[in-house]
Coordinates of C-alpha atoms in Angstrom, one line a residue:
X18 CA 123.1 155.7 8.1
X19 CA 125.5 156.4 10.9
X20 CA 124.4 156.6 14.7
X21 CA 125.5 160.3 15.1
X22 CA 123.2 161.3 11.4
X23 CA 120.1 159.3 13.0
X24 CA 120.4 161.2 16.1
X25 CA 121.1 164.1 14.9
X26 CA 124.5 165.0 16.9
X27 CA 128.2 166.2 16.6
X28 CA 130.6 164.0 17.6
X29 CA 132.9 166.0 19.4
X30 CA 137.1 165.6 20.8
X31 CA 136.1 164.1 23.6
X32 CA 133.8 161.9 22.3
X33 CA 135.6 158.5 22.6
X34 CA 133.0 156.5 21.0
X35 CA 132.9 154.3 18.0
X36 CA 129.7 156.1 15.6
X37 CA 128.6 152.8 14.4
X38 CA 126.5 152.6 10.9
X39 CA 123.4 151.3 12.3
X40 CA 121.7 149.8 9.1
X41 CA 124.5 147.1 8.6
X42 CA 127.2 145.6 10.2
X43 CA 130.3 147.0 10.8
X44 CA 133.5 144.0 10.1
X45 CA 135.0 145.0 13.4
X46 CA 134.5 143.1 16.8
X47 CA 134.6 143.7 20.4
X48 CA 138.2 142.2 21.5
X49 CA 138.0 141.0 25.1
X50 CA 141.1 141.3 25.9
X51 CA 141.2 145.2 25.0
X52 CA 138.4 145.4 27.4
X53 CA 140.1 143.9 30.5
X54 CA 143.4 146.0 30.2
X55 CA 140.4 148.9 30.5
X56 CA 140.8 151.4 33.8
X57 CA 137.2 153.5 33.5
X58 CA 135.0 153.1 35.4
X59 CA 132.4 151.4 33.3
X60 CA 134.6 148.3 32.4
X61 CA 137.0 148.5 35.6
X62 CA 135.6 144.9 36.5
X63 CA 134.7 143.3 33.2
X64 CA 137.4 140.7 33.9
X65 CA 136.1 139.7 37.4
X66 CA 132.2 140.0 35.0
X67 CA 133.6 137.2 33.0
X68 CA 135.2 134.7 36.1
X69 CA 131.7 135.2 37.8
X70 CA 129.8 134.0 35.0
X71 CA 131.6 131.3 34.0
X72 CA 132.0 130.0 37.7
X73 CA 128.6 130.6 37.8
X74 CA 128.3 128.1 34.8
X75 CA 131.1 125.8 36.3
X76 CA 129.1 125.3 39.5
X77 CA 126.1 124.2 37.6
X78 CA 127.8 121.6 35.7
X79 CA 129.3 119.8 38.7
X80 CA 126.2 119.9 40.4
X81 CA 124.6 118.0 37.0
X82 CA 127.4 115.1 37.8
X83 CA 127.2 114.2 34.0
X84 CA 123.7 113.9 34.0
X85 CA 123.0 115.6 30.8
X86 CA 119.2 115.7 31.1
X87 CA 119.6 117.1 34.6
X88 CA 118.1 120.5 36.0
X89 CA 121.1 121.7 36.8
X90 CA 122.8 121.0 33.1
X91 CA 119.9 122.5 31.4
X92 CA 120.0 125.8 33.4
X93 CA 124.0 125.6 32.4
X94 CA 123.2 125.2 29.2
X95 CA 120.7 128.1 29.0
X96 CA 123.0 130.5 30.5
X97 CA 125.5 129.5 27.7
X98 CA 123.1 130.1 25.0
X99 CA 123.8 133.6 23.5
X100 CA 121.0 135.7 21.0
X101 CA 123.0 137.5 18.5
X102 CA 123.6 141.3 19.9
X103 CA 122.0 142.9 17.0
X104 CA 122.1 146.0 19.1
X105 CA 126.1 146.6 18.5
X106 CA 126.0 146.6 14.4
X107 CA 129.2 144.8 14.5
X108 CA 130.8 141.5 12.9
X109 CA 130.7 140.0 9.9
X110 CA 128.0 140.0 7.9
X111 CA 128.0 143.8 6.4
X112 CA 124.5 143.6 5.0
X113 CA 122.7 143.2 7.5
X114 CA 123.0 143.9 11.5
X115 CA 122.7 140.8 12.4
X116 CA 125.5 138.9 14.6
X117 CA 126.2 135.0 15.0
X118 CA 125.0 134.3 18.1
X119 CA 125.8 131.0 20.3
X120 CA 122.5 128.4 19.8
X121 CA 121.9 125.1 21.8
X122 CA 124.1 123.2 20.0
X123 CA 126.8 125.5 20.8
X124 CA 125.5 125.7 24.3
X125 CA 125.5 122.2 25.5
X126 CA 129.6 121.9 23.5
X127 CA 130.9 124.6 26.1
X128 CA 129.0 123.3 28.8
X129 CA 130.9 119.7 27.5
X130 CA 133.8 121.7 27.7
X131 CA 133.0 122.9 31.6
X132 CA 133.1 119.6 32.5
X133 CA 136.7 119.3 31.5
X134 CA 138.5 122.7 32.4
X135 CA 136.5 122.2 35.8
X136 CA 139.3 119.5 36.6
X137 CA 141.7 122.5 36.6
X138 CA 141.7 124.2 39.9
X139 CA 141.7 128.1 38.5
X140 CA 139.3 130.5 37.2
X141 CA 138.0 130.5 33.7
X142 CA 138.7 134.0 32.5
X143 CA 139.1 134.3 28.9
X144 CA 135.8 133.9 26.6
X145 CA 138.9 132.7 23.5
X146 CA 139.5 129.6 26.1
X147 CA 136.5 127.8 24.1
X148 CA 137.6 128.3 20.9
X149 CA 139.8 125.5 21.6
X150 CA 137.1 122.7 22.3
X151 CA 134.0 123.7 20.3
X152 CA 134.1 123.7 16.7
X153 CA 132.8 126.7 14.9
X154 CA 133.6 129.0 17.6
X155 CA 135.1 131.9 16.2
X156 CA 136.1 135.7 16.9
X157 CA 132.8 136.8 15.7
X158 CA 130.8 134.1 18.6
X159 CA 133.6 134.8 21.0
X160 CA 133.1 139.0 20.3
X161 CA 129.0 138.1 20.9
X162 CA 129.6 136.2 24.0
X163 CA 131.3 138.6 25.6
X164 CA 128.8 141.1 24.7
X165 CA 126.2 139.4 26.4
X166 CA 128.3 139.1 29.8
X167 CA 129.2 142.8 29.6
X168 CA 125.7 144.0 28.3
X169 CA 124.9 146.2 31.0
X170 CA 128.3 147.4 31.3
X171 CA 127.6 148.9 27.4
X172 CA 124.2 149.9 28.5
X173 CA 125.1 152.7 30.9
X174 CA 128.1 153.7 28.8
X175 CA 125.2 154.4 26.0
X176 CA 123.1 156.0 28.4
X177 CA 125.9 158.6 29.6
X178 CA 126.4 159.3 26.1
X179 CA 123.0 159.8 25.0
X180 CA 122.7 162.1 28.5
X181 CA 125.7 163.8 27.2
X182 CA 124.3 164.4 23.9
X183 CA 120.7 165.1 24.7
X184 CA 119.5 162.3 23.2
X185 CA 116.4 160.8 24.0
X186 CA 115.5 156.8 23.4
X187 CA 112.4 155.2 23.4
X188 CA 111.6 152.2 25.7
X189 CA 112.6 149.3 24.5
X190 CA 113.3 145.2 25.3
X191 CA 117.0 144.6 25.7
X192 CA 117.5 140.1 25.9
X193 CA 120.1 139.7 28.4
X194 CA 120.1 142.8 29.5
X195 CA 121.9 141.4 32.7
X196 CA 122.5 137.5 34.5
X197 CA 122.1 137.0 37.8
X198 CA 124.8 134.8 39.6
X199 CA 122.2 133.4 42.7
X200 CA 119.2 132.3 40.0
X201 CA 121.6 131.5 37.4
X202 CA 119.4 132.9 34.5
X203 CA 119.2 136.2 32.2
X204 CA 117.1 138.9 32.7
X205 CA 115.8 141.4 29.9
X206 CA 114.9 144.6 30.9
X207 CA 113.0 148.1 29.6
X208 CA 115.2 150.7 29.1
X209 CA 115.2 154.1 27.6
X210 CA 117.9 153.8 24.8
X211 CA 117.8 154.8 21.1
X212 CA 116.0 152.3 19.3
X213 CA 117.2 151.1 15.8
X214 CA 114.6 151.6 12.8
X215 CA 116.2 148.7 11.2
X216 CA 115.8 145.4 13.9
X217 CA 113.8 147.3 16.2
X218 CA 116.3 146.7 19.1
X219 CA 118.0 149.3 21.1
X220 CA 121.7 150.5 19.9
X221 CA 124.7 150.6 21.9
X222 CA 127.7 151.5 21.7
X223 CA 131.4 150.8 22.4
X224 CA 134.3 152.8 23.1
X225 CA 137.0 152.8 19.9
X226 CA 140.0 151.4 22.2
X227 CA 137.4 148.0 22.4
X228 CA 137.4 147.8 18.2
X229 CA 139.8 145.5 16.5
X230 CA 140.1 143.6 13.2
X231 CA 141.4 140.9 14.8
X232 CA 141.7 137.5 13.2
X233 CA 141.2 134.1 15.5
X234 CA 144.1 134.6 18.3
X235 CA 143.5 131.8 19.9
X236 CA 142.8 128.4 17.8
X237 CA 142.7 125.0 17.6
X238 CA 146.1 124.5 15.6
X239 CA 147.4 127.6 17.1
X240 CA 147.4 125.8 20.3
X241 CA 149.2 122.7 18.6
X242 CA 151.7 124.6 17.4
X243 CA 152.6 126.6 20.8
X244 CA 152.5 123.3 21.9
X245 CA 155.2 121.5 19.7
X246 CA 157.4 124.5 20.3
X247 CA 156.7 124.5 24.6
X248 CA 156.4 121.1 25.4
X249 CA 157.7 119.2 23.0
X250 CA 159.1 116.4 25.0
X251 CA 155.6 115.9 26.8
X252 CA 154.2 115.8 23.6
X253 CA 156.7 113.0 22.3
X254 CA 156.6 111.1 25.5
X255 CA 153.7 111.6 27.8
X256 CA 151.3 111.9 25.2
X257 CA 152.8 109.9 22.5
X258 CA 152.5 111.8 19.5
X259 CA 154.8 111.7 16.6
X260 CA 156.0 114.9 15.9
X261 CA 158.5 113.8 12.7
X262 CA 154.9 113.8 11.0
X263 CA 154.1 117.3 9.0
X264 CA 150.4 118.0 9.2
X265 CA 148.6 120.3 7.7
X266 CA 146.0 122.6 9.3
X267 CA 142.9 120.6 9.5
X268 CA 145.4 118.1 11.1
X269 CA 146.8 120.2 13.6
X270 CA 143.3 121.5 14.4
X271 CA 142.1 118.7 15.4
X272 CA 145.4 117.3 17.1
X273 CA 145.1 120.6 19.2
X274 CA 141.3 119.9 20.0
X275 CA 142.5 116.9 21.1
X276 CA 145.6 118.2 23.1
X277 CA 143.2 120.7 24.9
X278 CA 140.4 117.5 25.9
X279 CA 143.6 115.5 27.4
X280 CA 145.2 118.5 28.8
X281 CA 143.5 121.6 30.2
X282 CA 146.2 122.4 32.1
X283 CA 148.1 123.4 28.9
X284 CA 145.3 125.2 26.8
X285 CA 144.7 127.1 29.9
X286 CA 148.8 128.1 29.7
X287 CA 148.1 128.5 25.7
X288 CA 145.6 131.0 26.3
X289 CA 147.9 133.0 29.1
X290 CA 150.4 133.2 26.5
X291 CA 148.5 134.8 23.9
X292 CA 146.6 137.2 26.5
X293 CA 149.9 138.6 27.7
X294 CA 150.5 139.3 23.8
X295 CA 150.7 143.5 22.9
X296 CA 147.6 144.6 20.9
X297 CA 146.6 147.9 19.9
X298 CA 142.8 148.7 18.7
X299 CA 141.9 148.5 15.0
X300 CA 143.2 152.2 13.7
X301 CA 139.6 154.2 13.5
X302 CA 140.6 157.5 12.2
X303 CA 143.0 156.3 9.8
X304 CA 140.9 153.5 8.5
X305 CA 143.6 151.4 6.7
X306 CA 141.7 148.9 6.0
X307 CA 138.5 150.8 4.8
X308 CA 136.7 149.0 7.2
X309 CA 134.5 151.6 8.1
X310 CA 134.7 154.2 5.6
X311 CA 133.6 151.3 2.7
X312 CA 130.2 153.2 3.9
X313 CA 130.2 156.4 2.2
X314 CA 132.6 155.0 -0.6
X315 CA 129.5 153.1 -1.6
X316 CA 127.4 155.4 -1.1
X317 CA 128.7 157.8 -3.0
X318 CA 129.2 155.3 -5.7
X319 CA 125.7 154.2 -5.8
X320 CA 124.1 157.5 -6.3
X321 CA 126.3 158.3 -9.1
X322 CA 125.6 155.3 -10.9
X323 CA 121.8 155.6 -9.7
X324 CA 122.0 159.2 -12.1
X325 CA 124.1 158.1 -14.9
X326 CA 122.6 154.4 -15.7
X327 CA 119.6 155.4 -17.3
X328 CA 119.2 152.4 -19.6
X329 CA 118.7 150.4 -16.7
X330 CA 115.6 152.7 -15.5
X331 CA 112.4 150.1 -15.6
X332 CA 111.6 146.8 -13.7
X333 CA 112.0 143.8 -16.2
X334 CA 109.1 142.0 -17.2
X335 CA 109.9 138.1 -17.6
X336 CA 112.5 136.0 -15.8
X337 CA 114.8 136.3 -18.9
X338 CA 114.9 140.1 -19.1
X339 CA 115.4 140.2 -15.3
X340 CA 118.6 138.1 -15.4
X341 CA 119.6 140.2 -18.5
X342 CA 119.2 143.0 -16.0
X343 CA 121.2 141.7 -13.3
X344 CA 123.8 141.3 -16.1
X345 CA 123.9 145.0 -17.1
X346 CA 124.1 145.6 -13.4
X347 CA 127.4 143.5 -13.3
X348 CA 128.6 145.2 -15.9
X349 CA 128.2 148.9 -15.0
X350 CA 130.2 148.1 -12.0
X351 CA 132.7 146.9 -14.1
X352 CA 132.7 150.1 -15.5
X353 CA 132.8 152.2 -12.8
X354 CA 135.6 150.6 -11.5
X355 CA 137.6 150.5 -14.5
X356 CA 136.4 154.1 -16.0
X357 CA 136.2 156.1 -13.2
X358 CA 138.0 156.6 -9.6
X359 CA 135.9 153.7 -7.8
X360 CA 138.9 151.6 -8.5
X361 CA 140.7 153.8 -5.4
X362 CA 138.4 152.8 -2.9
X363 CA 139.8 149.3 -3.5
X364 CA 143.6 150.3 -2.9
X365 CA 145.1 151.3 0.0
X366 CA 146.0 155.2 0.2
X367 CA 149.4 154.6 -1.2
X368 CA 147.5 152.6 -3.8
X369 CA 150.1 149.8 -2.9
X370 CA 148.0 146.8 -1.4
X371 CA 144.7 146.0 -2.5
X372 CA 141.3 145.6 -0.4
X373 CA 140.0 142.4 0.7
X374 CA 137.4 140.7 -0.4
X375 CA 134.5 141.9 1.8
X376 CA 135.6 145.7 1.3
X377 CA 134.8 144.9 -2.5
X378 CA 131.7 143.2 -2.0
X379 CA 130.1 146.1 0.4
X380 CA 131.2 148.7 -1.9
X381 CA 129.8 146.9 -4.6
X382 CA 126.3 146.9 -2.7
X383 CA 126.3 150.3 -2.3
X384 CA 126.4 151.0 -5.9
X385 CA 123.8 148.7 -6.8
X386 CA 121.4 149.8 -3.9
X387 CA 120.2 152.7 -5.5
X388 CA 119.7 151.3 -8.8
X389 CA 117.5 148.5 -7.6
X390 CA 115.5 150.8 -5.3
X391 CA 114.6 153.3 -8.3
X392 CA 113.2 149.8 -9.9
X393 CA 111.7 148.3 -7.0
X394 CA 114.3 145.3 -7.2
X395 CA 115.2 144.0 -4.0
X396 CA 118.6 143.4 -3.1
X397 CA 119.8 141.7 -0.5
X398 CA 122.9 139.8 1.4
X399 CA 122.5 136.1 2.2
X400 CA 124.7 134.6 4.2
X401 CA 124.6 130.5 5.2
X402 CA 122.1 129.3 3.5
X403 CA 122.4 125.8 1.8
X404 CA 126.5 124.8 2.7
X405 CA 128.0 128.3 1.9
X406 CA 127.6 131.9 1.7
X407 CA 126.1 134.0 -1.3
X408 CA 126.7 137.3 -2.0
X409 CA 123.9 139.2 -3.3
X410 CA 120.2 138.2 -3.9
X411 CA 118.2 139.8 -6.5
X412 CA 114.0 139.7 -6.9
X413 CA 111.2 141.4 -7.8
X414 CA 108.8 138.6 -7.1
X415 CA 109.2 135.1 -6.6
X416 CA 109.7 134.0 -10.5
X417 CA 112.1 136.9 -10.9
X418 CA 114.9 136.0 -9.1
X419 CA 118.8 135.6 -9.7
X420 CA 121.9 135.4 -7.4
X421 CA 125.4 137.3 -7.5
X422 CA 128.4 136.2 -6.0
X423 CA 131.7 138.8 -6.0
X424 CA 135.3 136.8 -5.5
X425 CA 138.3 138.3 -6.4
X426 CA 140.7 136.7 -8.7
X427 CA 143.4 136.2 -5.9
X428 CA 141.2 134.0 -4.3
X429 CA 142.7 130.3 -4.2
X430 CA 139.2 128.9 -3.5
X431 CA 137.4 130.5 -6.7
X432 CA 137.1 127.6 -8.2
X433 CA 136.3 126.0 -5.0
X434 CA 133.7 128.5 -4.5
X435 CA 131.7 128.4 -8.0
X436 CA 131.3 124.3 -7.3
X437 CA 130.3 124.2 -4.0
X438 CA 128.6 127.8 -3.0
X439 CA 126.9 128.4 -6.6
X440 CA 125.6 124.9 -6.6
X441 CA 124.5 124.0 -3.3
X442 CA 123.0 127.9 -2.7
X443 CA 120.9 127.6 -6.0
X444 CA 119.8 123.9 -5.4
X445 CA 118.4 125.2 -2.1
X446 CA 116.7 128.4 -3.2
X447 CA 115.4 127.2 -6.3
X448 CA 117.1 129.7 -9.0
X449 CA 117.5 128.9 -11.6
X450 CA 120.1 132.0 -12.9
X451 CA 122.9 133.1 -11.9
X452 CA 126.0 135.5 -11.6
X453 CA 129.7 135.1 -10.9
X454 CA 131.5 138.4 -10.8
X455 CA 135.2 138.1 -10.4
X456 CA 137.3 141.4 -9.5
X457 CA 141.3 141.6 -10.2
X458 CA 143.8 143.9 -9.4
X459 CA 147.0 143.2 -11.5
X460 CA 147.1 141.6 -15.3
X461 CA 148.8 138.6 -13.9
X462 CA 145.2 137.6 -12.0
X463 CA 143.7 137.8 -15.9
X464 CA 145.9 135.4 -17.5
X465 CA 144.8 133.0 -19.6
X466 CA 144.6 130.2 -17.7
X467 CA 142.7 131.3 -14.6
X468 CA 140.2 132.8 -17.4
X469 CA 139.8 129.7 -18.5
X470 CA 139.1 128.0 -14.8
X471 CA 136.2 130.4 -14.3
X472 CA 135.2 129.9 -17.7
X473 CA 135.1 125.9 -17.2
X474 CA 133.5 125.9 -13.7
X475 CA 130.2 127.8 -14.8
X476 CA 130.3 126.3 -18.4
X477 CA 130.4 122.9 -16.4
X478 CA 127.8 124.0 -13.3
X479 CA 125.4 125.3 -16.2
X480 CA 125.7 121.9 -18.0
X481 CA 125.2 119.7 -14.7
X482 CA 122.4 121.2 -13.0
X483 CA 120.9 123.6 -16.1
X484 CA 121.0 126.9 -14.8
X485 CA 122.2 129.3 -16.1
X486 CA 125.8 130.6 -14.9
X487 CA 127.4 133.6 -16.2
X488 CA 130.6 134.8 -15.6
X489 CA 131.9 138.8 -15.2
X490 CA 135.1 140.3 -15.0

């Protein structure tokens, strides 16, 4: 369900809001750097937001003098711990609102990370900057940082629209609603705003112009790379690295890791660089990636199939029987791509490049969704659990359970993905059945001998660890 259905309101031309679906997330994110180039009066001085905190932060961390277990490190390291901002529906996970979030362990890395850009005399502006020292930290943690330094900023742009609108919230408990810069701590706070019947939290909302698709801009290897080409002869002769040596991109990833520990100076020009780059906001009304639109696609999808798959009307009564029904589950979406014009939603409109992977997988949600409620089969995404993500999760009751996973054929880690992610997922859970559903767009991904890899890999996972694995196309 869409914000503007839930409240019940027209969203109008001068309505410059993004009308965010608020039961699951949305694979767009908040880009920073769209935000500070912004001249309302809302996010006017989200770029002098971000310097305070992080001075803020800074100041802490010299005053702990590398004393990790200090008073003044701790409070650093509280400030740089981040809940997930459930209340934006946005990021990755499109299942489930439910954002990454920044825990301790993060925490404590970019308060490590403090310690060294504070030997730089300039400010700290750019949230990307610690994508460079912390592992893990990606667009979707840097997009839910930044939310949490700007929260209030969203919270009054909300509230004028929900003024506008005649929309009236409920009370309810925004975390880090705000941080103060003299205590040096977060403050949540009781606010009228609409509340979300899914997590319970508020919902905000963000101007379109903020909304991008944006891959990692600023990266370890991308760093190492700008590196070789702008300082090349530092590299070779103050630093003393061999640059005749090719490396790959785990290499360079940690070369540039490296580079940025030993040399702040020059992640800090890296990150100038790539800020100065032109970007334009992710396309909303066009949609070309059907990044927000997968929605109704699926939607529509779903009740259709819930109408016409009749022989799947009835909960299953044994373990066996329910992974059967799983099975026929795979195989009307088969169907209904093949047979009728669901196969569109996976092109682009000129039907000339296909979708990606996570468009395919949300659609295909949306058309089991339906089915599974009629039964009173739970579906659900699951995401990290065990060393990698899992699609889908299937159960109606603890015995009856079995797991789906949706790759396309193009994928170069299929393989990769059956061994490790099937294996590791089901070890943890306990399942002992299973589903690998793989999706192709052109007969040259169904040749013979990728058939036959797919084939092997479950054949081989079913032997090992006797489960059993079946394979869809």
């Amino acid at each position: 369900m869409r914000f503007s259905s839930f409240v019940g309101i027209n969203i109008g031309s001068t309505d410059d809001w993004f009308d965010p679906i608020i039961t699951e997330d949305t694979p767009l994110y908040i880009d920073p750097f769209l935000v500070f180039n912004d001249k309302t009066s809302y996010f006017a001085d989200s770029h002098d937001m971000v310097v305070d905190f992080f001075a803020t932060c800074s100041d802490l961390v010299k005053r702990a003098q590398g004393n990790h277990e200090s008073a003044y490190w701790k409070k650093a390291v509280r400030l740089l711990t981040f809940p997930e901002p459930r209340e934006f529906a946005l990021g990755l996970s499109m299942g489930s609102p439910n954002g990454a979030g920044t825990d301790e362990v993060f925490a404590g890395q970019m308060a490590e990370a403090l310690e060294v850009l504070t030997k730089v005399d300039r400010d700290i502006d750019y949230v990307d900057m610690f994508a460079l020292f912390v592992p893990g930290i990606g667009v979707d943690r840097i997009s839910d940082i930044f939310c949490n330094i700007l929260k209030d900023r969203f919270i009054a742009y909300t509230g004028n629209v929900c003024e506008k609108h005649g929309v009236i919230g409920e009370w309810v408990t925004v975390k880090n609603a705000s941080w103060s810069p003299e205590n040096g701590r977060w403050s949540e706070a009781r606010i009228r705003l609409p509340k979300s019947p899914i997590t319970g939290t508020a919902v905000l909302l963000a101007p379109e112009r903020f909304l991008q698709n944006i891959p990692q801009q600023v990266t370890q290897e991308g760093f190492w790379s700008w590196a070789e080409s702008n300082h090349n002869r530092e590299l070779r002769e103050d630093l003393n690295y061999n640059l005749a040596n090719a490396l790959n991109r785990k290499e360079k990833r940690e070369h540039g890791r490296k580079l940025a520990l030993k040399r702040p100076e020059m992640a800090f020009e890296y990150v100038d660089d790539v800020a100065q780059e032109d970007r334009k906001p992710y396309n909303v009304g066009e949609d070309p990636e059907l990044l927000i639109k997968w929605y109704e696609e699926g939607r529509k999808a779903g009740e259709v199939a819930a109408e016409e798959y009749s022989e799947l009307l009835g909960q299953p009564k044994s373990p066996s029987e329910f992974h059967a029904w799983v099975g026929r589950l795979a195989e009307r979406f088969a169907y209904a791509v093949e047979e009728t014009d669901l196969w569109r939603a996976f092109w682009n409109d000129a039907l000339t490049t296909p979708r990606k992977e996570k468009i395919v997988q949300a659609v295909a949600h949306h058309v089991w969704g339906p089915i599974c409620q009629a039964n009173n089969v739970d579906i659900g995404r699951e995401v990290n659990l065990g060393r990698g993500p899992v699609d889908f999760k299937f159960s109606a009751g603890w015995e009856m359970r079995t797991h789906l996973e949706v790759k396309l054929m193009n994928n170069p880690k299929i393989k990769r993905g059956a061994e490790a992610q099937l294996k590791q997922y089901m070890k943890t859970e306990g399942i002992n059945s299973r589903y690998y559903v793989c999706v192709g767009f052109r007969d040259r991904e169904f040749g013979q001998e990728q058939l036959d890899v797919i084939k092997e890999t479950c054949q081989a996972l079913q032997e090992e660890a006797g489960y059993k694995v079946t394979p869809v196309r």
